[in-house]
CSV table of C-alpha atoms in Angstrom, one decimal:
chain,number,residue,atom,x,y,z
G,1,UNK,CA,79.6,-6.0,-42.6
G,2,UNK,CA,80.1,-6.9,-38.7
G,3,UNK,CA,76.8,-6.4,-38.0
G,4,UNK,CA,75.7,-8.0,-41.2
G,5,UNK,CA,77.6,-10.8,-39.7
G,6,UNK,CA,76.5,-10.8,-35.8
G,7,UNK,CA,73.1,-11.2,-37.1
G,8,UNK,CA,73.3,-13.9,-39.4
G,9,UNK,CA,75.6,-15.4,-36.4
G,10,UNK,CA,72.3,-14.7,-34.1
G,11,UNK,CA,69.7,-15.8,-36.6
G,12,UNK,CA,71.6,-19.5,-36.6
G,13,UNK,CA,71.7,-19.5,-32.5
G,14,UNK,CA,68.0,-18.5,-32.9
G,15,UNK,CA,67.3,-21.3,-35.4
G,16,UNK,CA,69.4,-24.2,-33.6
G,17,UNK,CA,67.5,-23.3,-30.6
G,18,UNK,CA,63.9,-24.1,-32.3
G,19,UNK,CA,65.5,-27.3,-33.6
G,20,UNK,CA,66.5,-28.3,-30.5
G,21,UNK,CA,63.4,-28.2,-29.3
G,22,UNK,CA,61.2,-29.8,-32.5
G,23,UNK,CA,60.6,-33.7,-31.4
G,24,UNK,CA,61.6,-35.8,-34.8
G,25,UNK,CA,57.9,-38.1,-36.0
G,26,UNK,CA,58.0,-41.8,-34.2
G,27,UNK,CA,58.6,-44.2,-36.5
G,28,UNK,CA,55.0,-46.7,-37.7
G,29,UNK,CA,54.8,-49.1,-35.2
G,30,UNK,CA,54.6,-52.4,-36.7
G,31,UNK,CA,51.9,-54.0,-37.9
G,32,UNK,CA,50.7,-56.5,-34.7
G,33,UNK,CA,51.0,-60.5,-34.8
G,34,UNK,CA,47.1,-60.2,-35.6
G,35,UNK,CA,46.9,-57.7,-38.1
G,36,UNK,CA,49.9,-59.9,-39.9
G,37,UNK,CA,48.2,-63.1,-39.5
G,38,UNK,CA,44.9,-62.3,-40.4
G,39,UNK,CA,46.2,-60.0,-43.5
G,40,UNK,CA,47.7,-63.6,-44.3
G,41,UNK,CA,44.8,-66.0,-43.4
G,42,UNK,CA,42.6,-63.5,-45.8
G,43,UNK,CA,43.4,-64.3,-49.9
G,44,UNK,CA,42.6,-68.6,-48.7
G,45,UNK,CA,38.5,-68.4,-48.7
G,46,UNK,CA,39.1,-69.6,-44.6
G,47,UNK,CA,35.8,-68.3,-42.9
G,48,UNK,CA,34.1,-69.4,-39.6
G,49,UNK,CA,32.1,-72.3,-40.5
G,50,UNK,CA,28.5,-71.8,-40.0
G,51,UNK,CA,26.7,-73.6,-37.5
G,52,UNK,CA,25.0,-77.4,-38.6
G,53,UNK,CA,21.5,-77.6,-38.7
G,54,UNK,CA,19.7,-79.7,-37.0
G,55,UNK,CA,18.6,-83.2,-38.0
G,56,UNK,CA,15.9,-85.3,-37.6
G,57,UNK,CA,16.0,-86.5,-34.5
G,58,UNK,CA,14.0,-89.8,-35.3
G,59,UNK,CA,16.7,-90.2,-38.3
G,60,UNK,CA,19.5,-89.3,-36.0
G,61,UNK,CA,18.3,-92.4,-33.2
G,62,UNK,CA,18.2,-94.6,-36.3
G,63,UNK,CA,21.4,-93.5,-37.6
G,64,UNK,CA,23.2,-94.0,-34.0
G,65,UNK,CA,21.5,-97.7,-33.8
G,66,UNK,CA,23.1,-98.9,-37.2
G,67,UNK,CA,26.3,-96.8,-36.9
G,68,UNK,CA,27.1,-99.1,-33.8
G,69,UNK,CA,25.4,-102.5,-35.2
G,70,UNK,CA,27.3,-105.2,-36.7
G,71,UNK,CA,24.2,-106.2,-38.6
G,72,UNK,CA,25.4,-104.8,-41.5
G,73,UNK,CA,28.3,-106.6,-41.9
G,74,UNK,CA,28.3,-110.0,-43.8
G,75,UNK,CA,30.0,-112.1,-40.8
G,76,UNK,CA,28.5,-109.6,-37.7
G,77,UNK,CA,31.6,-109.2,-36.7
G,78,UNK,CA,32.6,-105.8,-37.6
G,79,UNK,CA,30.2,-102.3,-37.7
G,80,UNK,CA,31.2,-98.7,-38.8
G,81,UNK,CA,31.7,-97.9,-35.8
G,82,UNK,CA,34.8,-100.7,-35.4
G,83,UNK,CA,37.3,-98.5,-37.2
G,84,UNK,CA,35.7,-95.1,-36.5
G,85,UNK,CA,35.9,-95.3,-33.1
G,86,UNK,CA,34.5,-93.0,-30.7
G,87,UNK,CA,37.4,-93.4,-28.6
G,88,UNK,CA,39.9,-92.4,-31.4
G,89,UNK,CA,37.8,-89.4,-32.7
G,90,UNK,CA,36.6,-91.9,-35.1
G,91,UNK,CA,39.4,-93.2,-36.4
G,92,UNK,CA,41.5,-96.3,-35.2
G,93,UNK,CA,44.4,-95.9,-34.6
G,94,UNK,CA,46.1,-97.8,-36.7
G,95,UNK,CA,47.7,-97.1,-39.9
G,96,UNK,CA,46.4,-99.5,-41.7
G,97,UNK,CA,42.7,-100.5,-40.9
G,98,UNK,CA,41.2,-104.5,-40.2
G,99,UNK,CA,37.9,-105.2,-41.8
G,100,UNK,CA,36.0,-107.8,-41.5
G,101,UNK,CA,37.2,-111.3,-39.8
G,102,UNK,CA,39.8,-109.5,-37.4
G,103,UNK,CA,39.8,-109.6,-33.6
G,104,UNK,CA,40.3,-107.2,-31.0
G,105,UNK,CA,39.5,-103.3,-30.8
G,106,UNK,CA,41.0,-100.0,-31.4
G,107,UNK,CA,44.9,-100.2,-31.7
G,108,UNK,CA,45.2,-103.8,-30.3
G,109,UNK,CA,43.1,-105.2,-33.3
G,110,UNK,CA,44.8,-107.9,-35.6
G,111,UNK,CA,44.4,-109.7,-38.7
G,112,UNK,CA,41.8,-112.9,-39.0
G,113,UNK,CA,43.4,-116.2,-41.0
G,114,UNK,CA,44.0,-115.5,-44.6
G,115,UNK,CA,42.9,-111.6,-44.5
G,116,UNK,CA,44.6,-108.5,-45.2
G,117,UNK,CA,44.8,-104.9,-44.4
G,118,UNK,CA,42.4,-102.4,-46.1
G,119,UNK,CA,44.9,-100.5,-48.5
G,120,UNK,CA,44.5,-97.3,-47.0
G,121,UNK,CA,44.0,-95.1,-43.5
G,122,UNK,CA,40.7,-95.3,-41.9
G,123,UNK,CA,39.9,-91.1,-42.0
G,124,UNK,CA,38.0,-89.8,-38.9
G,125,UNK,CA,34.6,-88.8,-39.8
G,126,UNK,CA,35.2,-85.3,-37.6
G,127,UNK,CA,32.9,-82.9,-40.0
G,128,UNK,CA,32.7,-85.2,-42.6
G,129,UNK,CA,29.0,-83.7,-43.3
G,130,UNK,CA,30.6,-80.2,-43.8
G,131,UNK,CA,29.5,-79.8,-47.0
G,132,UNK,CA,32.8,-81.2,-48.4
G,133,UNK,CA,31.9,-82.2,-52.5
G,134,UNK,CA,34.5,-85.6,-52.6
G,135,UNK,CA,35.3,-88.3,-50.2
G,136,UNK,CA,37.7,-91.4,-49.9
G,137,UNK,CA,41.5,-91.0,-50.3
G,138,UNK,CA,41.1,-91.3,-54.4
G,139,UNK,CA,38.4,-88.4,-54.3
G,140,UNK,CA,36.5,-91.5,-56.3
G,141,UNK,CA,32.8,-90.2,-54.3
G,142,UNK,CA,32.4,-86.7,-55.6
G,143,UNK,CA,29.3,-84.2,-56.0
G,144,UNK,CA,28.6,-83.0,-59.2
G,145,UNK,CA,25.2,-80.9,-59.3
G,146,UNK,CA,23.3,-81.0,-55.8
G,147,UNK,CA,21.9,-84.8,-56.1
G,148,UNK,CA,24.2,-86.2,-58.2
G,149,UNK,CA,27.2,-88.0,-57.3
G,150,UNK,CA,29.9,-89.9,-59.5
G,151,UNK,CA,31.8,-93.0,-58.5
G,152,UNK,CA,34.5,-94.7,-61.0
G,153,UNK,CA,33.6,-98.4,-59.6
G,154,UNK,CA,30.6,-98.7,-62.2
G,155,UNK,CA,28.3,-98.5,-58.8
G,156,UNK,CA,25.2,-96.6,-59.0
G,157,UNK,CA,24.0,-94.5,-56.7
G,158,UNK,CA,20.6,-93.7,-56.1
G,159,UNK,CA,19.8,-89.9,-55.8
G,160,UNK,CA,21.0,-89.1,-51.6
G,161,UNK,CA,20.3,-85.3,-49.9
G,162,UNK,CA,24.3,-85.1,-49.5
G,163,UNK,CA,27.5,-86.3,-49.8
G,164,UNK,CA,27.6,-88.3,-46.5
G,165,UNK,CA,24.6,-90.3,-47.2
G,166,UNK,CA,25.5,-91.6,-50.3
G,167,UNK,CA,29.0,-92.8,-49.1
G,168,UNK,CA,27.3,-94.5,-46.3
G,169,UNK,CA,26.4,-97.1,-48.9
G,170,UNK,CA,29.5,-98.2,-50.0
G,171,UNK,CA,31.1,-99.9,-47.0
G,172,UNK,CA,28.9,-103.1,-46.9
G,173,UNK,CA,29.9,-103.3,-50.3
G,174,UNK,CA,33.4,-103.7,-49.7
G,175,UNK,CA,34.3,-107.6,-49.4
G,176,UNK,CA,37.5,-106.6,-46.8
G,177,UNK,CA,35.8,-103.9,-45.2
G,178,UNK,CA,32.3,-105.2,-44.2
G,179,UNK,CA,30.8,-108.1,-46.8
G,180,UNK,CA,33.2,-110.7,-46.2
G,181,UNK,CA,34.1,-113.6,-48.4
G,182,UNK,CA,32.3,-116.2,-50.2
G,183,UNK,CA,31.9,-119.0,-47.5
G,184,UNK,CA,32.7,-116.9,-44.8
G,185,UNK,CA,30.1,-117.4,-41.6
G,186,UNK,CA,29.5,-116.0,-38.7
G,187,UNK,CA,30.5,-116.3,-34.8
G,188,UNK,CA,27.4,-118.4,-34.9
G,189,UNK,CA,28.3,-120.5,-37.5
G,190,UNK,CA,25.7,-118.6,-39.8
G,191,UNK,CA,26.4,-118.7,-43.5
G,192,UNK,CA,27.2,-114.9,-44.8
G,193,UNK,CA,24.1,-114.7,-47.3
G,194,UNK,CA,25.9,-111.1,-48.5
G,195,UNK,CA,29.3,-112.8,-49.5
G,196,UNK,CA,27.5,-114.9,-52.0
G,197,UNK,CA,26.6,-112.3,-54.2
G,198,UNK,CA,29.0,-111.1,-57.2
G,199,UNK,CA,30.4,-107.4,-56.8
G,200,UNK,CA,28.0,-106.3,-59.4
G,201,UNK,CA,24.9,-107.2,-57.4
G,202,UNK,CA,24.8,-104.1,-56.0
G,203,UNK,CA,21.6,-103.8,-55.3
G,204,UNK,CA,20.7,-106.9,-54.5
G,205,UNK,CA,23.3,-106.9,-51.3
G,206,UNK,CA,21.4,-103.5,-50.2
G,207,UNK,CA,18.2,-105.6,-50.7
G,208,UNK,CA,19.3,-108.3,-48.3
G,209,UNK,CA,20.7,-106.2,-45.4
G,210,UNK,CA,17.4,-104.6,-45.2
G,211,UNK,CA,15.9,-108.2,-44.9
G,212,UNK,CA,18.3,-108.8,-41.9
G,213,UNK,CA,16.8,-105.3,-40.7
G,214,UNK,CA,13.4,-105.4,-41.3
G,215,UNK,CA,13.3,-108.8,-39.0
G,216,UNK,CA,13.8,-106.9,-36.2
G,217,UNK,CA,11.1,-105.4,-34.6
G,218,UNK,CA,12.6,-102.6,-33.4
G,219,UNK,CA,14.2,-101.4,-36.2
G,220,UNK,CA,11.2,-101.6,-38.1
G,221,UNK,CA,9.8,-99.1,-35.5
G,222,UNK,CA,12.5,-97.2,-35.7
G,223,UNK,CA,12.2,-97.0,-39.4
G,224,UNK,CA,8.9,-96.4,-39.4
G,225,UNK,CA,9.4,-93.2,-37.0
G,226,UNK,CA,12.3,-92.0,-39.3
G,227,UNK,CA,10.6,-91.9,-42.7
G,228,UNK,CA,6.7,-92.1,-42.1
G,229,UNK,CA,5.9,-90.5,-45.4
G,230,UNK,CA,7.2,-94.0,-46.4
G,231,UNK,CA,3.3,-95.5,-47.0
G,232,UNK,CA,3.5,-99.2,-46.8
G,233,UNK,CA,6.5,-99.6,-49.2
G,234,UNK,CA,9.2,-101.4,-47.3
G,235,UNK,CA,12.4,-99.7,-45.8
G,236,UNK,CA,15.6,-99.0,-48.1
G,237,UNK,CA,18.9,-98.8,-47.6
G,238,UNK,CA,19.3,-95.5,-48.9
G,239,UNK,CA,16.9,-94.7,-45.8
G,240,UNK,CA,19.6,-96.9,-43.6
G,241,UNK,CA,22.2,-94.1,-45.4
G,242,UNK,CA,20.1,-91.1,-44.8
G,243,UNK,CA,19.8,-91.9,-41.5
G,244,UNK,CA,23.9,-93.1,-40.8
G,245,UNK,CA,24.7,-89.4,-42.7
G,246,UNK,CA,22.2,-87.5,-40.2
G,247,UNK,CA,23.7,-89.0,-37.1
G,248,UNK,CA,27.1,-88.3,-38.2
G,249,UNK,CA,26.3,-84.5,-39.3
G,250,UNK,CA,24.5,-84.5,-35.8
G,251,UNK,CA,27.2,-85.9,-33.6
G,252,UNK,CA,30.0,-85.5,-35.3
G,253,UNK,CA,30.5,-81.8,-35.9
G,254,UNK,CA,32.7,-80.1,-33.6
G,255,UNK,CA,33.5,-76.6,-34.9
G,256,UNK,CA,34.4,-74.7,-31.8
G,257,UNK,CA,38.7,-75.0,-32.1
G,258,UNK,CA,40.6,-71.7,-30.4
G,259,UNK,CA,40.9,-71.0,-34.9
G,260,UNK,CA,37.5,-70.9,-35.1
G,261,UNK,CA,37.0,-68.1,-32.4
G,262,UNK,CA,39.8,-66.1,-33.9
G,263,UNK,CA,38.2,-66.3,-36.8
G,264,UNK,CA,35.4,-64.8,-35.3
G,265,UNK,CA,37.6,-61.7,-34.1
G,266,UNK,CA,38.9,-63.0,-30.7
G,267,UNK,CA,42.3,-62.0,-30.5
G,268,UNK,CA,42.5,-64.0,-27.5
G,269,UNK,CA,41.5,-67.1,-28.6
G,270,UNK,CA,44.8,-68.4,-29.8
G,271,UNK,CA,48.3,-68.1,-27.9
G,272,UNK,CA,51.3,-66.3,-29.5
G,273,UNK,CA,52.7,-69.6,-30.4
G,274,UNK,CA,50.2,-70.7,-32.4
G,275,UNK,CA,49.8,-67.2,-34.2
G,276,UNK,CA,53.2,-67.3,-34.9
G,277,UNK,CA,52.1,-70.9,-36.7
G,278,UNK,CA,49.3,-69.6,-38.6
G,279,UNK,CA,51.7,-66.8,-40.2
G,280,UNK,CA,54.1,-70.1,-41.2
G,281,UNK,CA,51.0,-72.2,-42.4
G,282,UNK,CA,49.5,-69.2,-44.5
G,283,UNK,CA,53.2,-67.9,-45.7
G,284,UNK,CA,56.9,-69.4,-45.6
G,285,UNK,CA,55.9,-72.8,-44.4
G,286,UNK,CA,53.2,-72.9,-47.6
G,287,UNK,CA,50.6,-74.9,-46.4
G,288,UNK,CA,47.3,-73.2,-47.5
G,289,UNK,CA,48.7,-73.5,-50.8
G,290,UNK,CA,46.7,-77.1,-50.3
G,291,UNK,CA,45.2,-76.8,-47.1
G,292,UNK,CA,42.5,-73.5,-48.0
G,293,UNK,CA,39.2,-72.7,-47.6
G,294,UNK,CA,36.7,-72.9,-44.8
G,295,UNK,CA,37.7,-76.8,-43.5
G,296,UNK,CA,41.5,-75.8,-44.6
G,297,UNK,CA,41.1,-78.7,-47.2
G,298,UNK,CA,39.4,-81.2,-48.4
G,299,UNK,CA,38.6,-80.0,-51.6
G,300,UNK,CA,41.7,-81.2,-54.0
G,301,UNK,CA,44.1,-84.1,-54.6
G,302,UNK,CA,47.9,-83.8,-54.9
G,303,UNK,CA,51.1,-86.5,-54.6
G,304,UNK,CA,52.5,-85.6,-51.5
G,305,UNK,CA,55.6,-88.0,-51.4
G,306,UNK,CA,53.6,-90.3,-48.7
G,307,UNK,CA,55.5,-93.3,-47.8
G,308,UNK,CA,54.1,-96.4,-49.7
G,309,UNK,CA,52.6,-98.6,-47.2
G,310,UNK,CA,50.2,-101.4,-47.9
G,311,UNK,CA,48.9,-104.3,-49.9
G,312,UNK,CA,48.2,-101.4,-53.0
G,313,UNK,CA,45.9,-100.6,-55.4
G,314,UNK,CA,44.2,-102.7,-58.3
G,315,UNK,CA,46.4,-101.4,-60.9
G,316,UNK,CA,49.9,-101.9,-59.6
G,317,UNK,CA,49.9,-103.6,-56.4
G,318,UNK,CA,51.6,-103.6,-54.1
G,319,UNK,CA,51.5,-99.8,-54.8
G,320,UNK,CA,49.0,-97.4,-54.6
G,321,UNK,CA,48.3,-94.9,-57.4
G,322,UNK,CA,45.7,-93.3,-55.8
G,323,UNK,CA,43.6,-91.0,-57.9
G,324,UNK,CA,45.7,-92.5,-60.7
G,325,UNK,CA,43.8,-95.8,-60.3
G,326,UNK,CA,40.5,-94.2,-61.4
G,327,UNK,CA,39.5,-94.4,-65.0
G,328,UNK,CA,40.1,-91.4,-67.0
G,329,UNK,CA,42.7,-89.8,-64.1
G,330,UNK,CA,45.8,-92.3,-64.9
G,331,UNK,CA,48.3,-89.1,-65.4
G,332,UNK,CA,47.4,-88.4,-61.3
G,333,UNK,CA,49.7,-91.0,-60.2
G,334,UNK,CA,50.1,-91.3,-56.2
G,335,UNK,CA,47.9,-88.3,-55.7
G,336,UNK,CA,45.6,-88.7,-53.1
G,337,UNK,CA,42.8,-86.4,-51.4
G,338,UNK,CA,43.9,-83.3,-49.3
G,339,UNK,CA,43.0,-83.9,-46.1
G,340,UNK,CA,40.8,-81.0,-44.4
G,341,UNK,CA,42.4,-80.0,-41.3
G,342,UNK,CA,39.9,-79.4,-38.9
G,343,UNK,CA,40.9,-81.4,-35.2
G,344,UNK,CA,44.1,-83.2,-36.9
G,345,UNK,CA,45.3,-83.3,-33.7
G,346,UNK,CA,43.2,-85.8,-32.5
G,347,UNK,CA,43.1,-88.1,-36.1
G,348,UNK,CA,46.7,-90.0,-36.1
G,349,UNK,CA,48.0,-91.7,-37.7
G,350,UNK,CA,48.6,-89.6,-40.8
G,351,UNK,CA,49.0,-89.9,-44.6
G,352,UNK,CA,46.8,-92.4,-46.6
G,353,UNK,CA,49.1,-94.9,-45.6
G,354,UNK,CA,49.1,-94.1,-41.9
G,355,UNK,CA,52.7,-93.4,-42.0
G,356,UNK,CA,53.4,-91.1,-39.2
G,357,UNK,CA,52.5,-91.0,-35.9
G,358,UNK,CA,52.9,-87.1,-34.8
G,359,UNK,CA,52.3,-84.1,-35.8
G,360,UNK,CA,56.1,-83.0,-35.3
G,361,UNK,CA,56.7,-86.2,-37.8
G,362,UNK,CA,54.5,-84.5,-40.8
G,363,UNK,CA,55.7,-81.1,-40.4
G,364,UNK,CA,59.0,-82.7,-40.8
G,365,UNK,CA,57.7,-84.9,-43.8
G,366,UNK,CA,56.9,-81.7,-45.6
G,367,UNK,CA,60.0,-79.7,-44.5
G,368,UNK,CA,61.7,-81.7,-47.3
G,369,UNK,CA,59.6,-84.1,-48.5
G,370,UNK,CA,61.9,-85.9,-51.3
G,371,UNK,CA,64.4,-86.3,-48.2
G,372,UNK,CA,61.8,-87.5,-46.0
G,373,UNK,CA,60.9,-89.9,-48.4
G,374,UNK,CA,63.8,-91.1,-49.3
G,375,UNK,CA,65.1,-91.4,-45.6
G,376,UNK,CA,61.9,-93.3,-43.7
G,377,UNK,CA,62.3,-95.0,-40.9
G,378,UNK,CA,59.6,-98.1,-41.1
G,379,UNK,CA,60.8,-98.9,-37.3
G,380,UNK,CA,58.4,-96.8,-36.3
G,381,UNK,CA,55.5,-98.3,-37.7
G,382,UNK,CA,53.7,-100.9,-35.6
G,383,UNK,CA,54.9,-104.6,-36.1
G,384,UNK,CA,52.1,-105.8,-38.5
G,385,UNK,CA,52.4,-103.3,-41.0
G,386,UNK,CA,56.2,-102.9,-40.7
G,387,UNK,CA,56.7,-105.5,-44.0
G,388,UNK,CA,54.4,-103.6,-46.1
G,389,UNK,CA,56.7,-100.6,-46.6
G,390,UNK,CA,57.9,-100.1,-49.7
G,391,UNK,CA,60.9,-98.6,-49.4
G,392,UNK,CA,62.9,-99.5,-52.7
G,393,UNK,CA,64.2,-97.2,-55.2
G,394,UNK,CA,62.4,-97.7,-57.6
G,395,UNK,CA,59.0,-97.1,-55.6
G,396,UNK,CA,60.7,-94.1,-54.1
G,397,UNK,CA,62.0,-92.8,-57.7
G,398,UNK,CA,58.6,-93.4,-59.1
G,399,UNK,CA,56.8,-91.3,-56.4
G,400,UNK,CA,59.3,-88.8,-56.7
G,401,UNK,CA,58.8,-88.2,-60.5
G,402,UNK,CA,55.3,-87.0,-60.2
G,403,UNK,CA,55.7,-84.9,-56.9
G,404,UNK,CA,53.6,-82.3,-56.7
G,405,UNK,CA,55.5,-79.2,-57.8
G,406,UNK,CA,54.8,-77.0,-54.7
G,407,UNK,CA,56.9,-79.5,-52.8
G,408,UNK,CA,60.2,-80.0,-54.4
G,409,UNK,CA,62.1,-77.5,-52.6
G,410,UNK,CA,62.3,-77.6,-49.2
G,411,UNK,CA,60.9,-75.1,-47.1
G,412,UNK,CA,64.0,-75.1,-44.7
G,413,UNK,CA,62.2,-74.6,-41.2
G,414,UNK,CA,64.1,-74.1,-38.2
G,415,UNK,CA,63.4,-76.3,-35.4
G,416,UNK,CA,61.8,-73.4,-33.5
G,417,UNK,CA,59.2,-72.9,-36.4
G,418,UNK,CA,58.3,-76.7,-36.8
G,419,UNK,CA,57.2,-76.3,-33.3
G,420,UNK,CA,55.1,-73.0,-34.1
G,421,UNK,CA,53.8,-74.7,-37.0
G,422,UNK,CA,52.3,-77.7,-34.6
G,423,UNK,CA,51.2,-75.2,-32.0
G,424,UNK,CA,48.9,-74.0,-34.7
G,425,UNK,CA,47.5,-77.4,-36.2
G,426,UNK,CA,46.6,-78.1,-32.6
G,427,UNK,CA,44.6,-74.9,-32.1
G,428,UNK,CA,42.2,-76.6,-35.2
G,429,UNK,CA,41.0,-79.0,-32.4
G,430,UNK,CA,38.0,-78.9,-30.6
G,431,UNK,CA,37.9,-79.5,-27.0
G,432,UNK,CA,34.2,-81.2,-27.3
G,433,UNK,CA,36.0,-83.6,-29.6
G,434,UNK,CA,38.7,-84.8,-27.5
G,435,UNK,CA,35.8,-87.3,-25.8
G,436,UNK,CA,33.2,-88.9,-27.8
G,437,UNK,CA,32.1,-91.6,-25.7
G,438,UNK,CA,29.0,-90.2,-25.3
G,439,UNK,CA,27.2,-91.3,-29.1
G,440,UNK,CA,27.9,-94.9,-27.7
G,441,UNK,CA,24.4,-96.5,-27.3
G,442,UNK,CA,24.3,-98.7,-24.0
G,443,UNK,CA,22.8,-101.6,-26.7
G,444,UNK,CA,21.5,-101.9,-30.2
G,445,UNK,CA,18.7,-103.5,-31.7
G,446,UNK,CA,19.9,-106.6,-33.3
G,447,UNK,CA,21.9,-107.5,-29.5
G,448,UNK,CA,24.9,-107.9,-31.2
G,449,UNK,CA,28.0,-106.9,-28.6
G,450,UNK,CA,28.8,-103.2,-29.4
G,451,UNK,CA,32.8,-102.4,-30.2
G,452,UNK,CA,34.0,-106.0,-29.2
């Protein structure tokens, strides 16, 4: 039994010495910051955006001549390119935008006698010809088919090649935006020939625009260069329109952001603070629940508990129902487009109503939006739009009851996060966007003052 017993006694030294010497298995490292964040980016539909092709360049001249020309405004006094300025990133600044018979440029713009604000936010036009299939704040211009779009204003559209070109009719429709009023004149003294026209004469307010244009030499020229399989039928405005939308798709996309490179496989593109955002946007902070796909947006329409700011709708002014203004979508009260994401950065203010200023001021809109809502601070609006917030209770209650459901509970960021979260909207920007000045023509044809 002893030496029954030395042995097993040996066989355990023998054994203890082996385990001793056996290294126990590392651990699995953790996945990386990338391979987290782009597991998360991957169940949205966000893929590098393909590059634009090219437009006609006769088209895009064309397009850059009217985009700048007051022309096409009833009074001459105010051209697309008043409130989407290159200087803003083609917006203007303001929260609020002033159509026709205001003053002044950019920011320092006011109000003419007896006019009021447009109702809602002047968007930039930053990749507005990517492909997007609705436009305008109440998603009213939508594609449905490849030629045929849908507006709820009783307008009808001739067939356009995309999106773009067909809303580049409806501005000089507008009677605040770009028509003016019946009597109006211009800085001449001029009476406004398209003010006198009723709202229906849709047609007949294209028709007289091209008459202002087709008395030009040049842009007859121009025209002529543009569309030569035109025979000797006169100029249209939906040429005018094709021609706007291929200068915008031309000048106006800017898809080389530090996202879009990492989207492209370069780790490097983006710093560890913004990764560290794009894991909040695509998880806890729950933003691509809205803000998906390849423009992160876009595509959708939600009531995000915006502050009401404005002279309203046509429904229940001085409120603004967005979508739920349009025939046949009344249950979509206060919803409004989801705006694509691409350069934010550069596009304040923000909201349909141009509420807030910052980025840092959204983030902590959605944060907690009922308590955002419900604790606005108008002081930080500019003067002139400061008495068109609607701040009651009753306003507040009734955006509140139709809140879109994804954003009743709060998402409870820390402060630390809110700061990741805007690291990452900024690394949507693209650094060729930052300065635009360049698509400003020295002149245009009619010799009107450009962005005065």
């Amino acid at each position: 039994m002893t030496r029954i017993r030395i042995s097993l006694w040996l066989a355990s030294l023998a054994l203890a010495a082996c385990s001793e010497t056996m290294t126990t298995p590392d651990p699995p490292a953790p996945p990386t910051l990338d391979a987290q964040l782009r597991q998360a980016i991957g169940p949205w539909g966000v893929v590098p955006i393909g590059a634009m092709p090219a437009q006609n360049p006769a088209q895009v001249q064309l397009g850059q001549a009217l985009f700048f020309d007051k022309i096409l405004s009833g009074n001459r006094d105010i051209a697309c390119a008043t409130c989407h300025q290159a200087q803003a990133s083609l917006g203007d600044g303001l929260s609020l935008p002033i159509g026709t018979g205001g003053s002044g440029f950019a920011s320092s713009r006011t109000l003419g006698p007896g006019r009021r604000f447009i109702s809602r936010n002047a968007p930039s036009l930053l990749n507005a010809g990517l492909g997007l299939y609705q436009l305008f704040w109440d998603a009213r211009l939508s594609r449905a088919g490849f030629e045929t779009f849908a507006v709820d204003s009783g307008i009808v559209l001739p067939g356009m090649p995309n999106i773009l070109a067909a809303q580049a009719m409806l501005p000089v429709l507008n009677r605040r935006e770009m028509r003016g009023e019946p009597g109006d004149k211009d800085g001449l003294g001029n009476p406004n020939e398209l003010a006198q026209f009723s709202d229906q004469a849709t047609t007949e307010v294209w028709a007289a625009i091209m008459v202002r244009l087709s008395a030009i030499s040049e842009y007859v020229t121009m025209f002529d260069a543009a569309f030569p399989g035109r025979g000797t039928s006169p100029p249209r405005f939906e040429d005018a329109a094709r021609a706007l939308a291929a200068f915008q798709m031309q000048a106006f996309t800017k898809t080389g952001s530090p996202f879009d490179r990492y989207l492209d496989r370069d780790d490097f593109a983006m710093t560890t603070e913004q990764k560290r955002g794009g894991l909040l946007f695509f998880g806890k902070a729950r933003c691509s629940f809205c803000h998906n796909g390849p423009f992160l947006g876009g595509q959708s329409f939600a009531n995000d508990g915006a502050p009401q700011i404005g002279p309203g709708g046509s429904k229940a002014a001085p409120l603004d129902l967005g979508k739920g203004e349009l025939q046949s979508f009344e249950s979509y009260q206060f919803a409004f487009r989801v705006a694509p994401l691409r350069n934010i950065e550069l596009t304040a203010p923000y909201m349909h109503s141009g509420a807030y200023a910052t980025l840092e001021a959204v983030v902590g809109h959605y944060n907690d939006v009922p308590l955002a809502l419900r604790t606005f601070d108008p002081s930080k609006l500019a003067p002139a739009v400061r008495a068109l917030y609607h701040g009651d209770a009753a306003t507040i209650s009734a955006v509140l009851a139709t809140l879109d459901g994804r954003l009743t509970t709060p998402l409870n960021l820390t402060t630390a996060e809110m700061s990741d979260l805007v690291a990452f909207l900024k690394s949507l920007t693209d650094p060729a966007a930052r300065n635009l000045i360049s698509v400003v023509p020295a002149r245009v044809p009619s010799g009107l003052p450009i962005q005065e």
